Short mmCIF file of C-alpha atoms and ligand atoms in Angstrom, two decimals:
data_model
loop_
_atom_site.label_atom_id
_atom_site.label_comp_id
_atom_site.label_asym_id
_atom_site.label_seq_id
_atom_site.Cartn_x
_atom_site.Cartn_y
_atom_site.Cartn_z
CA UNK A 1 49.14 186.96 133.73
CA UNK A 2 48.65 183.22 132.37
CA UNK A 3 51.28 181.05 132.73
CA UNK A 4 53.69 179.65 130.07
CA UNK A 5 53.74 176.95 128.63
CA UNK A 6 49.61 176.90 129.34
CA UNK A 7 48.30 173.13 129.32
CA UNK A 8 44.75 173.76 130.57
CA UNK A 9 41.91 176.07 129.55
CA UNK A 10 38.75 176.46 130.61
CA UNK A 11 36.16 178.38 128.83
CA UNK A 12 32.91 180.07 130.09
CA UNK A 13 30.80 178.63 127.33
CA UNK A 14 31.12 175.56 125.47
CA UNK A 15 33.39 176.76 122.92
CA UNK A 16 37.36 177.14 122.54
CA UNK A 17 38.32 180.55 120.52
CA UNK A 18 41.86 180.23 119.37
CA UNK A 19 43.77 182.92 117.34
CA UNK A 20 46.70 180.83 115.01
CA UNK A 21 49.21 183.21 114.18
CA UNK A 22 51.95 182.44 112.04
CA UNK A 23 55.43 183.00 110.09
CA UNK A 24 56.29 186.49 111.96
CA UNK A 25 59.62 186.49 110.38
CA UNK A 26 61.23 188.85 113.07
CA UNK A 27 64.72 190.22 112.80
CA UNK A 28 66.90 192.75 114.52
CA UNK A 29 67.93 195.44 112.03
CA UNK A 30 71.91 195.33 111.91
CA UNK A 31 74.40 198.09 111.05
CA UNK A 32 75.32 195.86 108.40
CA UNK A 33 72.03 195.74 106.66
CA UNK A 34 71.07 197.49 103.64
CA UNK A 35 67.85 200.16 103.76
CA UNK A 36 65.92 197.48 102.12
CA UNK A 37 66.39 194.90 104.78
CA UNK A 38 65.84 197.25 107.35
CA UNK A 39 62.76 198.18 105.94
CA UNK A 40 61.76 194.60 105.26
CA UNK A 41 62.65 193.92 109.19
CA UNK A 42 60.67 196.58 110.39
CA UNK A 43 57.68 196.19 108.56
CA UNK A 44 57.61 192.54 110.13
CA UNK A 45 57.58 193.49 113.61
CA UNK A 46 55.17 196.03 112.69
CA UNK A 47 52.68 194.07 110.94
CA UNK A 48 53.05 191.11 114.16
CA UNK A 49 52.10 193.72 115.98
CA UNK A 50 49.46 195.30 114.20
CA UNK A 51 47.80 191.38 113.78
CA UNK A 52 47.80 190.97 117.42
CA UNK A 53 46.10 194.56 118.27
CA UNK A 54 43.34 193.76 115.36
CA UNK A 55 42.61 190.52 116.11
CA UNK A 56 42.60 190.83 119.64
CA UNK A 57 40.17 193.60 119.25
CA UNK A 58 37.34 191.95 117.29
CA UNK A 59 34.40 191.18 118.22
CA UNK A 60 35.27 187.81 119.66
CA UNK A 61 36.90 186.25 123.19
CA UNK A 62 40.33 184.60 122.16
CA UNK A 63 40.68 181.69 124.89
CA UNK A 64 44.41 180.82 123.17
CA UNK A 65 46.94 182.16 120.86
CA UNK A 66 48.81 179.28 118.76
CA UNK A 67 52.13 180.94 117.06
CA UNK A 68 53.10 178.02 114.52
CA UNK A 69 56.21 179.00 113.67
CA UNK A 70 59.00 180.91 111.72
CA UNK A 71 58.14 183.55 115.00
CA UNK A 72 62.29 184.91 113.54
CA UNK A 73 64.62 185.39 110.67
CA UNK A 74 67.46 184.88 112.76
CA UNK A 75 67.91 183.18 115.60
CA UNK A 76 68.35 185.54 118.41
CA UNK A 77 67.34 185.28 121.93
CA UNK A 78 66.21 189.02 122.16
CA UNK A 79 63.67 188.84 119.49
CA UNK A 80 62.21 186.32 121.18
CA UNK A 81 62.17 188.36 124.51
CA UNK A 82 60.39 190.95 122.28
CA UNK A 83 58.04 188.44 120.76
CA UNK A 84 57.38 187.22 124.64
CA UNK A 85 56.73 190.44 125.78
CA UNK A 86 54.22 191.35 122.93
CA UNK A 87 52.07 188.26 123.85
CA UNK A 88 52.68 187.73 127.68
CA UNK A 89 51.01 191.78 127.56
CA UNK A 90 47.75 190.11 125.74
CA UNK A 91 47.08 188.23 129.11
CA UNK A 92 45.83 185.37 126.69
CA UNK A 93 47.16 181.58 127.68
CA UNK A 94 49.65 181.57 124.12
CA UNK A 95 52.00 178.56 123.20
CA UNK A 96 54.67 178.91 120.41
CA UNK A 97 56.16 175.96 118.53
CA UNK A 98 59.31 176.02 116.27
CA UNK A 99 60.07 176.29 112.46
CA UNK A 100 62.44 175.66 109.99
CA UNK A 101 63.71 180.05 110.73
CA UNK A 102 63.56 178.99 114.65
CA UNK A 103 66.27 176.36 113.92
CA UNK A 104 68.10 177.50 111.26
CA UNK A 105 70.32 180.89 109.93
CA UNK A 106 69.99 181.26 106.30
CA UNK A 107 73.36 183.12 105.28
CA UNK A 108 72.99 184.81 101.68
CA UNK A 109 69.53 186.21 101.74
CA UNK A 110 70.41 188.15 98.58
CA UNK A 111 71.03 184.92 97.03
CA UNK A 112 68.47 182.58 94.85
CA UNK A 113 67.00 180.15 97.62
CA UNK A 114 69.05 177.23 96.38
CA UNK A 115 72.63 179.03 97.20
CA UNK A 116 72.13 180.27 100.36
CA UNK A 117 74.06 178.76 103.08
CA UNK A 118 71.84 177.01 106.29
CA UNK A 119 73.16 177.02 109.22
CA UNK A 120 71.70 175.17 112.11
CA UNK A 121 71.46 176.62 115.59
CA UNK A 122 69.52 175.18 118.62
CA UNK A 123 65.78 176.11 119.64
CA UNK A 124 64.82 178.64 122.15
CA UNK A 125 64.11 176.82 125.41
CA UNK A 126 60.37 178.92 125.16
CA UNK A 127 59.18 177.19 121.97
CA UNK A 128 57.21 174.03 122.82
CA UNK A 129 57.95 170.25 121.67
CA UNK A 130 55.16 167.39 121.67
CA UNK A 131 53.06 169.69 124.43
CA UNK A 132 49.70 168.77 125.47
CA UNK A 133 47.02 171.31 125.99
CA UNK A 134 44.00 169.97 127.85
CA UNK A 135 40.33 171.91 127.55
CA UNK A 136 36.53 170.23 128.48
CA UNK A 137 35.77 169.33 125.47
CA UNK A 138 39.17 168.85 122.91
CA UNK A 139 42.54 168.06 123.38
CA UNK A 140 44.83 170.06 121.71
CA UNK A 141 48.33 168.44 120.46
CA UNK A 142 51.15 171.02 119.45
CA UNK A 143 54.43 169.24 117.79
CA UNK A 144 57.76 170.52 116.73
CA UNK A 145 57.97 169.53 113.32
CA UNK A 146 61.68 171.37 112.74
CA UNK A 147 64.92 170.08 111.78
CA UNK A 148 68.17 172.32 112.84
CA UNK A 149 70.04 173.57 109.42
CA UNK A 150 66.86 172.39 106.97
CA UNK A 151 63.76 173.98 105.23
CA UNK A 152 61.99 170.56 105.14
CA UNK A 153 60.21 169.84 108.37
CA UNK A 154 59.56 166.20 109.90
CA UNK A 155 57.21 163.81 111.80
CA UNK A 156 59.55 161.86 113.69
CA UNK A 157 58.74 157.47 114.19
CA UNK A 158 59.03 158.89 118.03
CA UNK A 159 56.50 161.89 117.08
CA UNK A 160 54.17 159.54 115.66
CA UNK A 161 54.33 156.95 118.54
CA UNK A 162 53.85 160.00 121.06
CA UNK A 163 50.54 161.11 118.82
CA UNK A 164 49.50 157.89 118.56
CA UNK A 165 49.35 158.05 122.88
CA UNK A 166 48.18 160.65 122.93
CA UNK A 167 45.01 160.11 120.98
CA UNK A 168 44.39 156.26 121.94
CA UNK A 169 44.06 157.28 125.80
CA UNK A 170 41.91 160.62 124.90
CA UNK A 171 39.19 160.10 122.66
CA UNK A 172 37.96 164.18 123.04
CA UNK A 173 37.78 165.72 119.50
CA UNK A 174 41.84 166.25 118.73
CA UNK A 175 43.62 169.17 117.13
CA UNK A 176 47.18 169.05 115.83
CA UNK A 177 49.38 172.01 115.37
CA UNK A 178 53.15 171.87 113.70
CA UNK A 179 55.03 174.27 111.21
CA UNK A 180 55.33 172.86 108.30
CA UNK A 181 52.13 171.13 106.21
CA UNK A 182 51.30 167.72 105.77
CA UNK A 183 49.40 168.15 102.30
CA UNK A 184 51.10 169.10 99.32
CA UNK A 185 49.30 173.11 98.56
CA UNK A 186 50.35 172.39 95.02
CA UNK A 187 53.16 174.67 94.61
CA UNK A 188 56.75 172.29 93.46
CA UNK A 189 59.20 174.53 95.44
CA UNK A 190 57.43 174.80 98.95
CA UNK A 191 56.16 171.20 98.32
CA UNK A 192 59.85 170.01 98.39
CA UNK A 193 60.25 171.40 102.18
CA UNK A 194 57.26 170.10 104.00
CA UNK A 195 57.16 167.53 106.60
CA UNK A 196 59.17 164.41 105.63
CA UNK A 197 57.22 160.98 106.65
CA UNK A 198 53.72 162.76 106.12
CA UNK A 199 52.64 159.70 104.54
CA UNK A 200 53.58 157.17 107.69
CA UNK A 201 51.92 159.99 109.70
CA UNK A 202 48.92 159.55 107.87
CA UNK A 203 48.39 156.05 107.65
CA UNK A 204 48.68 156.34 111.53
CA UNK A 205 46.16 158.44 111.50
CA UNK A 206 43.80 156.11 109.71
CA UNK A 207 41.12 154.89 112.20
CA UNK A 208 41.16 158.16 114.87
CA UNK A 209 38.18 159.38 113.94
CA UNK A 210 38.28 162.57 116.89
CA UNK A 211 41.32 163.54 114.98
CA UNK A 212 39.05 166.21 113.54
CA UNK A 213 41.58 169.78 112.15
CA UNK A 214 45.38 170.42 111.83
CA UNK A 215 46.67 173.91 111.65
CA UNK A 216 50.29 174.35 110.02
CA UNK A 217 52.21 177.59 108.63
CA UNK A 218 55.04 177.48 106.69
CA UNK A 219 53.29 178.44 102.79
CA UNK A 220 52.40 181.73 103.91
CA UNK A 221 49.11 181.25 102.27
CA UNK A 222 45.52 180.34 102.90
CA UNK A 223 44.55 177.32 102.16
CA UNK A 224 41.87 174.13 103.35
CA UNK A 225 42.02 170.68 102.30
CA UNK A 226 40.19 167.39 103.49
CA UNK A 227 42.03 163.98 104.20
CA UNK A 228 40.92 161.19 106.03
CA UNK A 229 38.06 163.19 107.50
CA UNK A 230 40.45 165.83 108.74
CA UNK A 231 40.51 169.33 107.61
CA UNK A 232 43.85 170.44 107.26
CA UNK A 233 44.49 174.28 106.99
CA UNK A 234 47.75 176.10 105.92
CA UNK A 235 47.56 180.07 107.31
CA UNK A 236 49.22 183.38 105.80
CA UNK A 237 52.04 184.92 107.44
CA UNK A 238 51.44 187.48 109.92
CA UNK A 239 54.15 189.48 107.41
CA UNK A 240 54.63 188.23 103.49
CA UNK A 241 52.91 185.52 101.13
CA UNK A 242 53.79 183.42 98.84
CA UNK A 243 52.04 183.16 95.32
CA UNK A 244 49.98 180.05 95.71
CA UNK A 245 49.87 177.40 92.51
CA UNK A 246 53.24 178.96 91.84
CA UNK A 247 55.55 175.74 91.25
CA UNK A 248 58.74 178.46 91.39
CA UNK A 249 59.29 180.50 94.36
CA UNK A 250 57.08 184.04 94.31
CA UNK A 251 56.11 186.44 96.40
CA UNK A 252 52.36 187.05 96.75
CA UNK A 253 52.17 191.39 96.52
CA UNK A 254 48.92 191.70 96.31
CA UNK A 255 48.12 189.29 99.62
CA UNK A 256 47.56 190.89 102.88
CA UNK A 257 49.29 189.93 106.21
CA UNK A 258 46.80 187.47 107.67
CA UNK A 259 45.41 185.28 110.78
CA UNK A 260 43.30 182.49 111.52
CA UNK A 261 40.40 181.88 113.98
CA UNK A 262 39.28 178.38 115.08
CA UNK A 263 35.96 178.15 116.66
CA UNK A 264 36.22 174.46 118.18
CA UNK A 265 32.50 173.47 119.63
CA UNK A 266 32.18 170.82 122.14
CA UNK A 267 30.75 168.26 119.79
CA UNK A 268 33.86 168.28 117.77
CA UNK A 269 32.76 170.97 115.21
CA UNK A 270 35.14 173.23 113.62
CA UNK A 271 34.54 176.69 112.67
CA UNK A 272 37.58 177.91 110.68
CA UNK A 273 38.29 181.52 108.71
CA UNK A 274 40.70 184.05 107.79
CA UNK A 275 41.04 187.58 108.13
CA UNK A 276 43.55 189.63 106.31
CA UNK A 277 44.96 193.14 108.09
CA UNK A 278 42.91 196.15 107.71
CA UNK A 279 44.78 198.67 105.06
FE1 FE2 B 1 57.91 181.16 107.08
FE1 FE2 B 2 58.85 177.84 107.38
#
């Protein structure tokens, strides 16, 4: 069994495999629930489930699993145990950061987003904050980008000073994984909630050249843009999507639960794709 929280890998070849998996949306079904939410709960823990068992039996050695967030709907230490279990069983090194759902009870699903009632709870002790994970070749930087009782993430002054140490005493190619993105994806109402001070974080950015992909959740969609030499990808949800371009809030039906594999090479090249669940 690897150990948690993992902050070495080694790899028999020259290459790091890592599955990103993201926005598992787990909840407990409750007496109190309707069907529909029931339903809705279920088919989340069975689609995180289904992701891990396809993925995991590709064609491919996954060296590290990277959960980035959103893992529940409500914060609950048992479906974390759940969530624990399901990965500790992999035998894969895995490392799970918070999101704005890890933090955060939204009261008044039923409701239009804007009404619904946040209410902020603490994170579970599991989920990692500013952890370093140390391979041959990359260094891979995992931050918690949450804020208890928001939808909006940050990247803390202290966040940035930390990333900034981190990447001006290791100059191995540098990955950075956090909830919420750091480039707008072009839709108004998900663009409102990512991570406050992106631009400070950027213009600290400016002049580390290994800083070379970021991996976020959050839009529960696919998408890949460039700044500053970095690529920056956003990842669907292991359940539900959102309609991308979409400046109101929409659900994406015809998007399939999805994953992410990064290929990192040890001369910083980044091999980057999604696959969507097999119907
Ligand atoms: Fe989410
Ligand atoms: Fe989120």
């Amino acid at each position: 069994m690897p150990s948690h929280p993992v902050t070495k890998i080694t790899t028999p070849d020259a290459q790091l495999n890592i599955l990103q998996i993201t926005d598992l949306h787990l909840s407990t079904p409750v007496s109190s629930m309707t069907d529909s939410d029931v339903d809705e709960a279920m088919l989340c823990q069975r689609s995180f489930e289904t992701v891990v068992q396809q993925a995991l039996s590709a064609d491919i050695r996954c060296d590290l699993i990277v959960v980035t967030g959103d893992l529940v709907n409500t914060v609950q230490s048992t479906i974390y145990d759940h969530i624990f279990q399901v990965l500790q069983a992999t035998g894969i090194p895995f490392a799970c950061i918070a999101g704005n759902h890890d933090v955060t009870n939204e009261i008044g699903s039923d409701l239009p987003f804007f009404q619904r009632e946040l209410i902020a709870k603490p994170a579970d002790s599991r989920l990692l904050s500013r952890h370093v994970i140390e391979t041959e070749y990359w260094q891979l930087l995992l931050l918690d980008s949450s804020i208890s009782g928001k939808v909006a993430g940050e990247i803390t002054p202290t966040d940035i000073n930390w990333l900034c140490e981190r990447l001006s005493t290791c100059d191995k190619p540098a990955l950075i994984a956090l909830h919420h993105h750091i480039v707008p994806v072009d839709s108004d109402w998900i663009d409102t909630h990512m991570a406050r001070n992106s631009e400070d974080f950027w213009q600290h950015m400016l002049g580390f050249e290994h800083l070379k992909v970021i991996i976020s959740g959050h839009t529960h969609q696919e998408q890949v843009r460039l700044r500053q030499g970095v690529t920056v990808y956003s990842t669907p949800s292991t359940c539900y999507q959102f309609k991308p371009f979409e400046d109101d809030f929409a659900y994406d039906q015809n998007a399939l639960p999805g994953y992410r594999w990064l290929q990192l090479a040890n001369n910083g090249e980044v091999a980057s794709w999604v696959e969507r669940l097999d119907t």
